C-alpha positions as semicolon CSV with decimal commas, in nm:
position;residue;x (nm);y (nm);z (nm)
1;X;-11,696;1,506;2,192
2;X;-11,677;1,742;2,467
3;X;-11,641;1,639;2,803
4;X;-12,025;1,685;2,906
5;X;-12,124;1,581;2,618
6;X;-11,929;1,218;2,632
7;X;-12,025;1,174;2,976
8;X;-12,430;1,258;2,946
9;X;-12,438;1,024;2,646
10;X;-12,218;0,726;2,889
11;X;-12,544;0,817;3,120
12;X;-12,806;0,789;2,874
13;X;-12,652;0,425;2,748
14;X;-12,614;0,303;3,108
15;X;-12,988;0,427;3,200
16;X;-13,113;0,220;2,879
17;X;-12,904;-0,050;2,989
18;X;-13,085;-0,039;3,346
19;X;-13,435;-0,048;3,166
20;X;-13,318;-0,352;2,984
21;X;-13,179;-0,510;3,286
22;X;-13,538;-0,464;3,475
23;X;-13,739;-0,593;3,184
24;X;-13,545;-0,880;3,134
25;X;-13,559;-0,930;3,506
26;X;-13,906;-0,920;3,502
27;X;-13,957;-1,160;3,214
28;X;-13,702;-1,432;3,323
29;X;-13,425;-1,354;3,140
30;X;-13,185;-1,373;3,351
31;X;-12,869;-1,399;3,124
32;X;-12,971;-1,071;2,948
33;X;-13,046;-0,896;3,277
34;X;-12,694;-1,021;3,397
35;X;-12,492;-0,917;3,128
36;X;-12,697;-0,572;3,077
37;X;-12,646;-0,487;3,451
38;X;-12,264;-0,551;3,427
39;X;-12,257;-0,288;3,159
40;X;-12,454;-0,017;3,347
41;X;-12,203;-0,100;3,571
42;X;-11,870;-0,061;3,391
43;X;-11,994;0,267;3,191
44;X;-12,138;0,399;3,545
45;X;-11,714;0,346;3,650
46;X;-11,501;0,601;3,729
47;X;-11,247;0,398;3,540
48;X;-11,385;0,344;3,220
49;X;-11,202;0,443;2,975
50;X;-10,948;0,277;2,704
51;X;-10,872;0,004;2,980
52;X;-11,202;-0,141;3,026
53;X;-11,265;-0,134;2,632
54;X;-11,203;-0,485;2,543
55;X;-11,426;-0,597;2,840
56;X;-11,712;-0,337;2,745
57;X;-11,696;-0,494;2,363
58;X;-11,683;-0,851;2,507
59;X;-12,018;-0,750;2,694
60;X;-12,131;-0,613;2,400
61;X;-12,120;-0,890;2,190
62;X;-12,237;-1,123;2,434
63;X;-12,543;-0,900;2,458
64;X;-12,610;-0,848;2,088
65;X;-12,607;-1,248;2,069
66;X;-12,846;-1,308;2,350
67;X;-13,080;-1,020;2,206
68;X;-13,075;-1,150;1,942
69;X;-13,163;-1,531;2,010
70;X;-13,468;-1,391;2,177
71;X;-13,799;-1,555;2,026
72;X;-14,043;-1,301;1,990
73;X;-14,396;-1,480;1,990
């Protein structure tokens, strides 16, 4: 990707991770708020890149399995 490119899409995943941070704020879930607003943070970082990798796919998976132990009623 080019440059601009890469770092509008980084934008657009942080800004969705904000909306899920405030929504799971809002309905108590605080674990999912948590761990969404630390990875707004580390793709909003001026040093994210290769280093931070393993730490953004930790975060990652850690999301994915409190999303998806959510019970939808």
């Amino acid at each position: 990707l080019k440059q601009s490119a890469k770092n509008t899409e980084i934008i657009e995943l942080s800004t969705s991770f904000h909306t899920i941070k405030g929504g799971a704020g809002f309905f108590g879930l605080q674990e999912l708020a948590e761990i969404s607003g630390r990875l707004e943070s580390l793709l909003l970082s001026p040093t994210f890149d290769a280093e931070t990798a393993p730490e953004f796919q930790r975060l990652i998976e850690e999301f994915r399995s409190l999303a998806g132990s959510i019970n939808y009623k």
